[in-house]
PDB file of C-alpha atoms in Angstrom:
ATOM      1  CA  MET A  12       0.211  -0.137   0.006  1.00  0.00           C
ATOM      2  CA  THR A  13       2.765   2.236   1.076  1.00  0.00           C
ATOM      3  CA  GLN A  14       4.601   1.578  -2.309  1.00  0.00           C
ATOM      4  CA  THR A  15       1.637   2.064  -4.457  1.00  0.00           C
ATOM      5  CA  ALA A  16       0.904   5.512  -2.622  1.00  0.00           C
ATOM      6  CA  SER A  17       4.275   6.607  -3.139  1.00  0.00           C
ATOM      7  CA  ARG A  18       3.906   5.912  -6.869  1.00  0.00           C
ATOM      8  CA  LYS A  19       0.824   7.746  -7.602  1.00  0.00           C
ATOM      9  CA  LYS A  20       2.217  10.885  -5.646  1.00  0.00           C
ATOM     10  CA  PRO A  21       4.948  11.410  -8.395  1.00  0.00           C
ATOM     11  CA  ARG A  22       2.506  10.459 -11.080  1.00  0.00           C
ATOM     12  CA  ALA A  23      -0.310  13.069  -9.712  1.00  0.00           C
ATOM     13  CA  LEU A  24       2.425  15.756  -9.742  1.00  0.00           C
ATOM     14  CA  ASN A  25       3.647  15.046 -13.019  1.00  0.00           C
ATOM     15  CA  THR A  26      -0.170  15.438 -14.295  1.00  0.00           C
ATOM     16  CA  LEU A  27      -0.721  18.339 -12.205  1.00  0.00           C
ATOM     17  CA  MET A  28       2.659  20.364 -13.574  1.00  0.00           C
ATOM     18  CA  LEU A  29       1.355  18.665 -17.346  1.00  0.00           C
ATOM     19  CA  ILE A  30      -2.067  20.326 -16.775  1.00  0.00           C
ATOM     20  CA  VAL A  31      -0.156  23.739 -15.636  1.00  0.00           C
ATOM     21  CA  GLY A  32       1.918  23.699 -18.675  1.00  0.00           C
ATOM     22  CA  LEU A  33      -0.731  22.921 -21.365  1.00  0.00           C
ATOM     23  CA  GLY A  34      -2.985  25.768 -19.680  1.00  0.00           C
ATOM     24  CA  LEU A  35      -0.231  28.390 -19.547  1.00  0.00           C
ATOM     25  CA  LEU A  36       0.541  27.431 -23.288  1.00  0.00           C
ATOM     26  CA  MET A  37      -3.384  27.657 -24.677  1.00  0.00           C
ATOM     27  CA  TRP A  38      -3.170  30.612 -22.571  1.00  0.00           C
ATOM     28  CA  LEU A  39      -0.797  32.503 -24.397  1.00  0.00           C
ATOM     29  CA  TRP A  40      -1.743  31.217 -27.664  1.00  0.00           C
ATOM     30  CA  ALA A  41      -5.127  32.413 -27.248  1.00  0.00           C
ATOM     31  CA  GLN A  42      -3.602  36.524 -27.164  1.00  0.00           C
ATOM     32  CA  PHE A  43      -2.476  35.704 -30.874  1.00  0.00           C
ATOM     33  CA  SER A  44      -4.604  35.497 -34.080  1.00  0.00           C
ATOM     34  CA  LEU A  45      -4.750  32.534 -36.163  1.00  0.00           C
ATOM     35  CA  GLU A  46      -3.106  34.683 -39.014  1.00  0.00           C
ATOM     36  CA  LEU A  47       0.119  34.813 -36.876  1.00  0.00           C
ATOM     37  CA  VAL A  48       0.087  30.971 -37.453  1.00  0.00           C
ATOM     38  CA  ARG A  49      -0.700  31.076 -40.856  1.00  0.00           C
ATOM     39  CA  HIS A  50       2.098  33.659 -41.512  1.00  0.00           C
ATOM     40  CA  ALA A  51       4.823  31.694 -39.811  1.00  0.00           C
ATOM     41  CA  LEU A  52       4.106  28.191 -41.683  1.00  0.00           C
ATOM     42  CA  THR A  53       3.821  30.321 -44.734  1.00  0.00           C
ATOM     43  CA  GLN A  54       7.220  31.954 -44.056  1.00  0.00           C
ATOM     44  CA  ALA A  55       8.638  28.551 -43.450  1.00  0.00           C
ATOM     45  CA  GLY A  56       7.248  26.736 -46.391  1.00  0.00           C
ATOM     46  CA  TRP A  57       9.349  23.740 -47.621  1.00  0.00           C
ATOM     47  CA  GLY A  58      12.158  25.030 -44.718  1.00  0.00           C
ATOM     48  CA  LEU A  59      10.012  22.776 -42.237  1.00  0.00           C
ATOM     49  CA  LEU A  60      11.518  19.540 -43.687  1.00  0.00           C
ATOM     50  CA  PRO A  61      15.158  20.881 -42.803  1.00  0.00           C
ATOM     51  CA  LEU A  62      13.884  22.365 -39.457  1.00  0.00           C
ATOM     52  CA  GLY A  63      12.512  18.992 -38.633  1.00  0.00           C
ATOM     53  CA  LEU A  64      16.015  17.339 -39.212  1.00  0.00           C
ATOM     54  CA  LEU A  65      17.953  20.273 -37.597  1.00  0.00           C
ATOM     55  CA  GLY A  66      18.401  17.819 -34.559  1.00  0.00           C
ATOM     56  CA  LEU A  67      21.071  16.222 -36.661  1.00  0.00           C
ATOM     57  CA  VAL A  68      23.583  18.874 -36.195  1.00  0.00           C
ATOM     58  CA  TRP A  69      24.090  18.314 -32.401  1.00  0.00           C
ATOM     59  CA  MET A  70      22.679  15.046 -32.049  1.00  0.00           C
ATOM     60  CA  PRO A  71      25.951  13.126 -33.030  1.00  0.00           C
ATOM     61  CA  TRP A  72      27.893  14.583 -30.278  1.00  0.00           C
ATOM     62  CA  ASP A  73      25.095  12.964 -27.900  1.00  0.00           C
ATOM     63  CA  VAL A  74      25.965  10.005 -29.457  1.00  0.00           C
ATOM     64  CA  LEU A  75      29.382  10.341 -28.605  1.00  0.00           C
ATOM     65  CA  ALA A  76      28.501  11.006 -25.019  1.00  0.00           C
ATOM     66  CA  THR A  77      26.351   7.631 -24.741  1.00  0.00           C
ATOM     67  CA  ALA A  78      29.233   5.987 -27.101  1.00  0.00           C
ATOM     68  CA  ALA A  79      31.931   6.770 -24.313  1.00  0.00           C
ATOM     69  CA  LEU A  80      30.239   4.767 -21.707  1.00  0.00           C
ATOM     70  CA  VAL A  81      29.537   1.844 -23.675  1.00  0.00           C
ATOM     71  CA  PRO A  82      32.159  -0.620 -24.070  1.00  0.00           C
ATOM     72  CA  ALA A  83      33.945  -1.469 -27.570  1.00  0.00           C
ATOM     73  CA  PRO A  84      32.582  -3.050 -30.189  1.00  0.00           C
ATOM     74  CA  ARG A  85      30.086   0.112 -30.490  1.00  0.00           C
ATOM     75  CA  GLN A  86      27.337  -0.354 -32.458  1.00  0.00           C
ATOM     76  CA  TRP A  87      27.174   3.164 -33.915  1.00  0.00           C
ATOM     77  CA  ALA A  88      24.032   2.706 -36.104  1.00  0.00           C
ATOM     78  CA  ARG A  89      22.137   1.522 -33.289  1.00  0.00           C
ATOM     79  CA  LEU A  90      23.396   3.918 -31.071  1.00  0.00           C
ATOM     80  CA  PHE A  91      22.584   6.763 -33.454  1.00  0.00           C
ATOM     81  CA  LEU A  92      18.986   5.558 -33.873  1.00  0.00           C
ATOM     82  CA  LEU A  93      18.868   4.916 -29.830  1.00  0.00           C
ATOM     83  CA  GLU A  94      19.456   8.454 -29.106  1.00  0.00           C
ATOM     84  CA  TRP A  95      17.051   9.775 -31.903  1.00  0.00           C
ATOM     85  CA  SER A  96      14.269   7.539 -30.465  1.00  0.00           C
ATOM     86  CA  SER A  97      15.138   8.089 -26.881  1.00  0.00           C
ATOM     87  CA  ASP A  98      14.854  11.849 -27.636  1.00  0.00           C
ATOM     88  CA  GLY A  99      11.483  11.426 -29.542  1.00  0.00           C
ATOM     89  CA  PHE A 100      10.024   9.514 -26.722  1.00  0.00           C
ATOM     90  CA  SER A 101      11.082  12.569 -24.205  1.00  0.00           C
ATOM     91  CA  ARG A 102       9.403  15.111 -26.412  1.00  0.00           C
ATOM     92  CA  LEU A 103       6.073  13.035 -26.167  1.00  0.00           C
ATOM     93  CA  ILE A 104       6.060  11.586 -22.856  1.00  0.00           C
ATOM     94  CA  PRO A 105       5.210  14.254 -20.505  1.00  0.00           C
ATOM     95  CA  SER A 106       7.897  13.421 -17.705  1.00  0.00           C
ATOM     96  CA  ALA A 107      10.381  15.994 -17.072  1.00  0.00           C
ATOM     97  CA  GLY A 108      12.268  14.974 -20.190  1.00  0.00           C
ATOM     98  CA  LEU A 109      12.888  11.393 -18.871  1.00  0.00           C
ATOM     99  CA  GLY A 110      10.049   9.783 -21.055  1.00  0.00           C
ATOM    100  CA  GLY A 111      12.889   7.954 -23.170  1.00  0.00           C
ATOM    101  CA  GLU A 112      15.120   6.596 -20.766  1.00  0.00           C
ATOM    102  CA  PRO A 113      13.327   3.563 -20.158  1.00  0.00           C
ATOM    103  CA  PHE A 114      13.296   2.738 -24.047  1.00  0.00           C
ATOM    104  CA  ARG A 115      17.244   3.697 -23.503  1.00  0.00           C
ATOM    105  CA  TYR A 116      17.755   1.224 -20.956  1.00  0.00           C
ATOM    106  CA  ARG A 117      16.106  -1.667 -22.651  1.00  0.00           C
ATOM    107  CA  HIS A 118      18.112  -1.362 -25.606  1.00  0.00           C
ATOM    108  CA  LEU A 119      21.406  -0.566 -24.068  1.00  0.00           C
ATOM    109  CA  ARG A 120      21.177  -3.988 -21.873  1.00  0.00           C
ATOM    110  CA  ALA A 121      22.465  -5.820 -25.442  1.00  0.00           C
ATOM    111  CA  MET A 122      25.319  -3.311 -25.669  1.00  0.00           C
ATOM    112  CA  THR A 123      26.741  -3.211 -22.149  1.00  0.00           C
ATOM    113  CA  GLU A 124      26.406  -5.152 -18.725  1.00  0.00           C
ATOM    114  CA  GLU A 125      25.588  -1.753 -16.874  1.00  0.00           C
ATOM    115  CA  PRO A 126      22.695  -0.228 -18.786  1.00  0.00           C
ATOM    116  CA  ALA A 127      21.372   1.629 -15.674  1.00  0.00           C
ATOM    117  CA  LYS A 128      24.374   3.085 -14.915  1.00  0.00           C
ATOM    118  CA  VAL A 129      24.988   4.494 -18.601  1.00  0.00           C
ATOM    119  CA  VAL A 130      21.473   6.027 -18.293  1.00  0.00           C
ATOM    120  CA  LEU A 131      22.198   7.664 -14.840  1.00  0.00           C
ATOM    121  CA  ALA A 132      25.490   8.827 -16.032  1.00  0.00           C
ATOM    122  CA  TYR A 133      23.927  10.182 -19.406  1.00  0.00           C
ATOM    123  CA  ARG A 134      21.251  12.031 -17.538  1.00  0.00           C
ATOM    124  CA  MET A 135      23.889  13.679 -15.252  1.00  0.00           C
ATOM    125  CA  PHE A 136      25.896  14.675 -18.564  1.00  0.00           C
ATOM    126  CA  HIS A 137      22.482  16.127 -19.766  1.00  0.00           C
ATOM    127  CA  ALA A 138      21.739  18.167 -16.657  1.00  0.00           C
ATOM    128  CA  ILE A 139      25.431  19.228 -16.152  1.00  0.00           C
ATOM    129  CA  SER A 140      25.392  20.499 -19.692  1.00  0.00           C
ATOM    130  CA  GLY A 141      22.232  22.435 -19.345  1.00  0.00           C
ATOM    131  CA  LEU A 142      23.519  24.147 -16.375  1.00  0.00           C
ATOM    132  CA  ALA A 143      26.796  25.095 -18.288  1.00  0.00           C
ATOM    133  CA  ALA A 144      24.460  26.557 -21.229  1.00  0.00           C
ATOM    134  CA  THR A 145      22.577  28.314 -18.532  1.00  0.00           C
ATOM    135  CA  LEU A 146      25.602  30.094 -17.179  1.00  0.00           C
ATOM    136  CA  ALA A 147      27.237  30.706 -20.425  1.00  0.00           C
ATOM    137  CA  GLY A 148      24.077  32.585 -21.417  1.00  0.00           C
ATOM    138  CA  ALA A 149      23.497  34.400 -18.623  1.00  0.00           C
ATOM    139  CA  ALA A 150      27.310  35.162 -18.043  1.00  0.00           C
ATOM    140  CA  LEU A 151      27.371  36.661 -22.046  1.00  0.00           C
ATOM    141  CA  CYS A 152      24.441  38.818 -21.129  1.00  0.00           C
ATOM    142  CA  ALA A 153      25.687  40.455 -18.083  1.00  0.00           C
ATOM    143  CA  TYR A 154      28.709  41.127 -19.803  1.00  0.00           C
ATOM    144  CA  SER A 155      27.507  42.559 -23.097  1.00  0.00           C
ATOM    145  CA  GLY A 156      24.628  44.584 -20.902  1.00  0.00           C
ATOM    146  CA  LEU A 157      21.717  42.774 -22.959  1.00  0.00           C
ATOM    147  CA  SER A 158      18.500  43.133 -21.206  1.00  0.00           C
ATOM    148  CA  PRO A 159      19.865  44.500 -18.186  1.00  0.00           C
ATOM    149  CA  ASP A 160      16.691  44.534 -15.775  1.00  0.00           C
ATOM    150  CA  HIS A 161      17.076  40.718 -15.539  1.00  0.00           C
ATOM    151  CA  SER A 162      19.438  39.307 -12.772  1.00  0.00           C
ATOM    152  CA  TRP A 163      22.012  37.487 -15.206  1.00  0.00           C
ATOM    153  CA  ARG A 164      24.623  37.645 -12.436  1.00  0.00           C
ATOM    154  CA  HIS A 165      22.380  35.701 -10.097  1.00  0.00           C
ATOM    155  CA  LEU A 166      21.403  33.271 -12.415  1.00  0.00           C
ATOM    156  CA  ALA A 167      24.918  32.734 -13.508  1.00  0.00           C
ATOM    157  CA  ALA A 168      26.140  32.246  -9.881  1.00  0.00           C
ATOM    158  CA  LEU A 169      22.895  29.573  -9.349  1.00  0.00           C
ATOM    159  CA  SER A 170      24.060  27.974 -12.222  1.00  0.00           C
ATOM    160  CA  VAL A 171      27.436  27.483 -10.745  1.00  0.00           C
ATOM    161  CA  GLY A 172      26.431  26.234  -7.548  1.00  0.00           C
ATOM    162  CA  VAL A 173      24.130  23.684  -8.811  1.00  0.00           C
ATOM    163  CA  MET A 174      26.425  22.470 -11.412  1.00  0.00           C
ATOM    164  CA  LEU A 175      29.388  22.241  -8.587  1.00  0.00           C
ATOM    165  CA  VAL A 176      26.691  20.074  -6.547  1.00  0.00           C
ATOM    166  CA  LEU A 177      25.789  17.924  -9.524  1.00  0.00           C
ATOM    167  CA  GLY A 178      29.483  17.468 -10.590  1.00  0.00           C
ATOM    168  CA  GLY A 179      30.595  16.493  -6.977  1.00  0.00           C
ATOM    169  CA  ALA A 180      27.994  14.012  -6.793  1.00  0.00           C
ATOM    170  CA  LEU A 181      29.116  12.544 -10.311  1.00  0.00           C
ATOM    171  CA  LEU A 182      32.720  12.413  -9.161  1.00  0.00           C
ATOM    172  CA  TRP A 183      31.700  10.566  -5.614  1.00  0.00           C
ATOM    173  CA  TRP A 184      29.658   8.603  -7.205  1.00  0.00           C
ATOM    174  CA  ARG A 185      32.166   7.795 -10.152  1.00  0.00           C
ATOM    175  CA  PRO A 186      30.285   5.008 -12.076  1.00  0.00           C
ATOM    176  CA  PHE A 187      33.223   4.938 -14.569  1.00  0.00           C
ATOM    177  CA  PRO A 188      36.918   6.272 -14.546  1.00  0.00           C
ATOM    178  CA  VAL A 189      37.149   9.987 -14.170  1.00  0.00           C
ATOM    179  CA  ALA A 190      38.689   9.944 -17.918  1.00  0.00           C
ATOM    180  CA  THR A 191      35.534   8.078 -19.230  1.00  0.00           C
ATOM    181  CA  LEU A 192      33.237  10.593 -17.480  1.00  0.00           C
ATOM    182  CA  VAL A 193      35.189  13.292 -19.068  1.00  0.00           C
ATOM    183  CA  SER A 194      35.132  12.280 -22.675  1.00  0.00           C
ATOM    184  CA  GLY A 195      31.427  11.635 -22.183  1.00  0.00           C
ATOM    185  CA  LEU A 196      30.704  15.025 -20.595  1.00  0.00           C
ATOM    186  CA  VAL A 197      32.769  16.838 -23.263  1.00  0.00           C
ATOM    187  CA  PRO A 198      30.519  15.763 -26.371  1.00  0.00           C
ATOM    188  CA  LYS A 199      27.579  16.610 -24.276  1.00  0.00           C
ATOM    189  CA  LEU A 200      28.746  20.059 -23.866  1.00  0.00           C
ATOM    190  CA  ILE A 201      29.602  20.603 -27.608  1.00  0.00           C
ATOM    191  CA  SER A 202      25.938  19.312 -28.200  1.00  0.00           C
ATOM    192  CA  ARG A 203      24.736  22.526 -26.198  1.00  0.00           C
ATOM    193  CA  LEU A 204      27.059  24.791 -28.307  1.00  0.00           C
ATOM    194  CA  PHE A 205      25.346  23.848 -31.551  1.00  0.00           C
ATOM    195  CA  GLN A 206      22.014  23.992 -30.380  1.00  0.00           C
ATOM    196  CA  VAL A 207      22.145  27.813 -30.895  1.00  0.00           C
ATOM    197  CA  VAL A 208      21.600  26.741 -34.624  1.00  0.00           C
ATOM    198  CA  GLU A 209      17.830  26.198 -33.750  1.00  0.00           C
ATOM    199  CA  VAL A 210      16.740  29.756 -33.068  1.00  0.00           C
ATOM    200  CA  ALA A 211      19.078  31.336 -35.750  1.00  0.00           C
ATOM    201  CA  PHE A 212      17.575  28.962 -38.364  1.00  0.00           C
ATOM    202  CA  ILE A 213      14.046  30.050 -37.482  1.00  0.00           C
ATOM    203  CA  LEU A 214      14.796  33.458 -37.446  1.00  0.00           C
ATOM    204  CA  PHE A 215      16.081  32.973 -40.832  1.00  0.00           C
ATOM    205  CA  LEU A 216      12.759  31.058 -42.072  1.00  0.00           C
ATOM    206  CA  LEU A 217      10.989  34.156 -40.630  1.00  0.00           C
ATOM    207  CA  GLY A 218      12.534  36.313 -42.740  1.00  0.00           C
ATOM    208  CA  LEU A 219      14.534  38.172 -39.848  1.00  0.00           C
ATOM    209  CA  ALA A 220      18.054  39.126 -39.612  1.00  0.00           C
ATOM    210  CA  VAL A 221      20.158  36.746 -37.468  1.00  0.00           C
ATOM    211  CA  THR A 222      22.362  38.670 -35.231  1.00  0.00           C
ATOM    212  CA  PRO A 223      24.708  37.509 -32.355  1.00  0.00           C
ATOM    213  CA  GLN A 224      22.665  39.759 -30.133  1.00  0.00           C
ATOM    214  CA  ARG A 225      19.225  38.337 -31.199  1.00  0.00           C
ATOM    215  CA  VAL A 226      20.463  34.746 -31.074  1.00  0.00           C
ATOM    216  CA  LEU A 227      22.131  35.042 -27.558  1.00  0.00           C
ATOM    217  CA  LEU A 228      19.264  36.905 -25.728  1.00  0.00           C
ATOM    218  CA  MET A 229      16.767  34.127 -27.116  1.00  0.00           C
ATOM    219  CA  GLN A 230      18.881  30.999 -26.345  1.00  0.00           C
ATOM    220  CA  ALA A 231      19.665  32.650 -22.919  1.00  0.00           C
ATOM    221  CA  CYS A 232      16.237  32.758 -22.242  1.00  0.00           C
ATOM    222  CA  LEU A 233      15.384  29.637 -23.394  1.00  0.00           C
ATOM    223  CA  ALA A 234      18.257  28.105 -21.387  1.00  0.00           C
ATOM    224  CA  ALA A 235      17.144  30.097 -18.152  1.00  0.00           C
ATOM    225  CA  SER A 236      13.335  28.882 -18.366  1.00  0.00           C
ATOM    226  CA  THR A 237      14.599  25.333 -18.886  1.00  0.00           C
ATOM    227  CA  PHE A 238      16.729  25.672 -15.690  1.00  0.00           C
ATOM    228  CA  LEU A 239      14.109  27.388 -13.416  1.00  0.00           C
ATOM    229  CA  PHE A 240      11.133  25.636 -14.845  1.00  0.00           C
ATOM    230  CA  ALA A 241      12.509  21.953 -15.347  1.00  0.00           C
ATOM    231  CA  PHE A 242       9.440  20.492 -13.121  1.00  0.00           C
ATOM    232  CA  VAL A 243       7.364  21.556 -16.234  1.00  0.00           C
ATOM    233  CA  PRO A 244       6.762  18.766 -18.764  1.00  0.00           C
ATOM    234  CA  GLY A 245       8.279  20.162 -21.839  1.00  0.00           C
ATOM    235  CA  GLY A 246       8.727  23.589 -20.751  1.00  0.00           C
ATOM    236  CA  LEU A 247       5.130  23.814 -22.051  1.00  0.00           C
ATOM    237  CA  GLY A 248       3.953  27.470 -22.086  1.00  0.00           C
ATOM    238  CA  VAL A 249       7.391  28.368 -19.933  1.00  0.00           C
ATOM    239  CA  GLN A 250       9.730  28.501 -22.917  1.00  0.00           C
ATOM    240  CA  GLU A 251       7.378  30.146 -25.379  1.00  0.00           C
ATOM    241  CA  LYS A 252       6.721  32.871 -22.566  1.00  0.00           C
ATOM    242  CA  ALA A 253      10.631  33.230 -22.452  1.00  0.00           C
ATOM    243  CA  LEU A 254      10.726  33.488 -26.297  1.00  0.00           C
ATOM    244  CA  MET A 255       8.161  36.292 -25.923  1.00  0.00           C
ATOM    245  CA  LEU A 256      10.033  38.189 -23.347  1.00  0.00           C
ATOM    246  CA  ALA A 257      13.171  37.702 -25.142  1.00  0.00           C
ATOM    247  CA  CYS A 258      12.022  39.147 -28.400  1.00  0.00           C
ATOM    248  CA  THR A 259      10.177  41.943 -26.640  1.00  0.00           C
ATOM    249  CA  GLU A 260      13.425  43.052 -25.070  1.00  0.00           C
ATOM    250  CA  LEU A 261      14.802  42.998 -28.358  1.00  0.00           C
ATOM    251  CA  GLY A 262      12.115  45.184 -30.182  1.00  0.00           C
ATOM    252  CA  LEU A 263      10.927  42.653 -32.172  1.00  0.00           C
ATOM    253  CA  GLY A 264       7.317  42.247 -30.435  1.00  0.00           C
ATOM    254  CA  ALA A 265       5.832  39.340 -28.496  1.00  0.00           C
ATOM    255  CA  GLU A 266       4.467  38.558 -32.030  1.00  0.00           C
ATOM    256  CA  VAL A 267       7.680  37.254 -33.245  1.00  0.00           C
ATOM    257  CA  GLY A 268       8.224  35.474 -29.863  1.00  0.00           C
ATOM    258  CA  PHE A 269       5.052  33.730 -30.396  1.00  0.00           C
ATOM    259  CA  GLN A 270       6.106  32.619 -33.974  1.00  0.00           C
ATOM    260  CA  VAL A 271       9.606  31.414 -32.989  1.00  0.00           C
ATOM    261  CA  GLY A 272       8.002  29.295 -29.920  1.00  0.00           C
ATOM    262  CA  LEU A 273       5.419  27.944 -32.611  1.00  0.00           C
ATOM    263  CA  LEU A 274       8.018  27.019 -35.162  1.00  0.00           C
ATOM    264  CA  ARG A 275      10.220  25.518 -32.508  1.00  0.00           C
ATOM    265  CA  ARG A 276       7.422  23.099 -31.306  1.00  0.00           C
ATOM    266  CA  CYS A 277       6.973  22.248 -34.863  1.00  0.00           C
ATOM    267  CA  ARG A 278      10.707  21.108 -35.463  1.00  0.00           C
ATOM    268  CA  GLN A 279      10.453  19.068 -31.931  1.00  0.00           C
ATOM    269  CA  LEU A 280       7.152  17.177 -32.999  1.00  0.00           C
ATOM    270  CA  LEU A 281       8.741  16.602 -36.607  1.00  0.00           C
ATOM    271  CA  TRP A 282      11.929  15.301 -34.805  1.00  0.00           C
ATOM    272  CA  ALA A 283       9.923  13.014 -32.710  1.00  0.00           C
ATOM    273  CA  GLY A 284       8.105  11.732 -35.509  1.00  0.00           C
ATOM    274  CA  TYR A 285      10.962  10.950 -37.066  1.00  0.00           C
ATOM    275  CA  GLY A 286      12.441   9.218 -33.926  1.00  0.00           C
ATOM    276  CA  MET A 287       9.367   7.076 -33.672  1.00  0.00           C
ATOM    277  CA  LEU A 288      10.202   5.575 -37.148  1.00  0.00           C
ATOM    278  CA  ALA A 289      13.938   4.881 -35.680  1.00  0.00           C
ATOM    279  CA  ALA A 290      12.184   3.232 -32.518  1.00  0.00           C
ATOM    280  CA  ILE A 291      10.293   0.854 -34.808  1.00  0.00           C
ATOM    281  CA  TRP A 292      13.664   0.011 -36.622  1.00  0.00           C
ATOM    282  CA  LEU A 293      15.160  -0.838 -33.119  1.00  0.00           C
ATOM    283  CA  GLU A 294      12.482  -3.011 -31.915  1.00  0.00           C
ATOM    284  CA  ALA A 295      12.440  -5.133 -35.059  1.00  0.00           C
ATOM    285  CA  ALA A 296      16.126  -5.204 -34.975  1.00  0.00           C
ATOM    286  CA  LEU A 297      15.671  -6.515 -31.082  1.00  0.00           C
ATOM    287  CA  GLY A 298      13.024  -8.961 -31.982  1.00  0.00           C
ATOM    288  CA  ARG A 299      15.369 -10.419 -34.954  1.00  0.00           C
ATOM    289  CA  ASP A 300      18.412 -10.556 -32.726  1.00  0.00           C
ATOM    290  CA  SER A 301      16.241 -12.580 -29.908  1.00  0.00           C
ATOM    291  CA  GLU A 302      15.054 -15.123 -32.565  1.00  0.00           C
ATOM    292  CA  SER A 303      18.636 -15.727 -33.889  1.00  0.00           C
ATOM    293  CA  PRO A 304      20.120 -19.116 -32.921  1.00  0.00           C
ATOM    294  CA  GLU A 305      22.906 -18.902 -30.076  1.00  0.00           C
ATOM    295  CA  PRO A 306      26.301 -20.286 -31.250  1.00  0.00           C
ATOM    296  CA  SER A 307      25.682 -22.835 -28.701  1.00  0.00           C
ATOM    297  CA  ALA A 308      22.847 -24.336 -30.430  1.00  0.00           C
ATOM    298  CA  ILE A 309      24.804 -25.012 -33.493  1.00  0.00           C
ATOM    299  CA  THR A 310      25.343 -28.263 -34.052  1.00  0.00           C
ATOM    300  CA  ASP A 311      26.617 -28.879 -37.650  1.00  0.00           C
ATOM    301  CA  GLY A 312      30.413 -27.906 -36.904  1.00  0.00           C
ATOM    302  CA  PRO A 313      33.529 -30.109 -37.695  1.00  0.00           C
ATOM    303  CA  ALA A 314      33.390 -31.838 -34.032  1.00  0.00           C
ATOM    304  CA  ASP A 315      30.087 -32.732 -34.489  1.00  0.00           C
ATOM    305  CA  ARG A 316      30.515 -34.517 -37.767  1.00  0.00           C
ATOM    306  CA  GLN A 317      33.454 -36.048 -36.649  1.00  0.00           C
ATOM    307  CA  ASN A 318      31.253 -37.352 -33.588  1.00  0.00           C
ATOM    308  CA  SER A 319      28.278 -38.590 -36.029  1.00  0.00           C
ATOM    309  CA  GLU A 320      31.289 -40.498 -37.846  1.00  0.00           C
TER     310      GLU A 320
END
């Protein structure tokens, strides 16, 4: 009874946060006309196709982060599709970005004897790199004087504090040698760096000038919202509000922030859809592996033929 009740509490809290996020998202969208939606989709046009595949710019680095924790020989094609499908599940399942981890664990069992350690270490990489992105954005905004009304210095200090706690916990736990942990964390940090391409490409699709100031402030606001409101599944509503605030600060208007948030959600949904195709392929491959005969089951080797003679 106690275990059942303890399981229901996180689910109830997650459901509540999902309802809050969806409510905020719908409230924000209700403030804008459908004409803005039509305009954004028309402006993007065929650009939605490369937008949906934009994750290919940074996902290879995520694959390298996982591969560093998996012993050789590595199945690179499966690792690539596993990262794609796990990220897709995390986008579609409202569970604070953890919806794809059971699927990741299921398929890592065929690649390593310690799949749970790999999943947990990867999630630590994900959290630490996210904090590093928040720190970098806040520090650059504070240094350049962008949006001075925001407490960028306090956010940077908070990011450093939490990052040190997580890094210390990872070193104290030390599921893998330190060199292995570093070789896994570095690609994840590089992945975060390449993710600035997302905002820049969406601005380009909307026909707006792509400037360092615009990309920096919008990316910093997104990172801050992800960090401060990590309990909201998928950042629903929260990340859209962050983009609207950033665009207002930049003089572009909240309408542009709404359109950027809309196209960003389109990218995530398209990417997740492709990820489901990768998941189907992986499940089929796993089924074929389970049906293939074990080496010990082969009875027509030379030794068997000699015994039969």
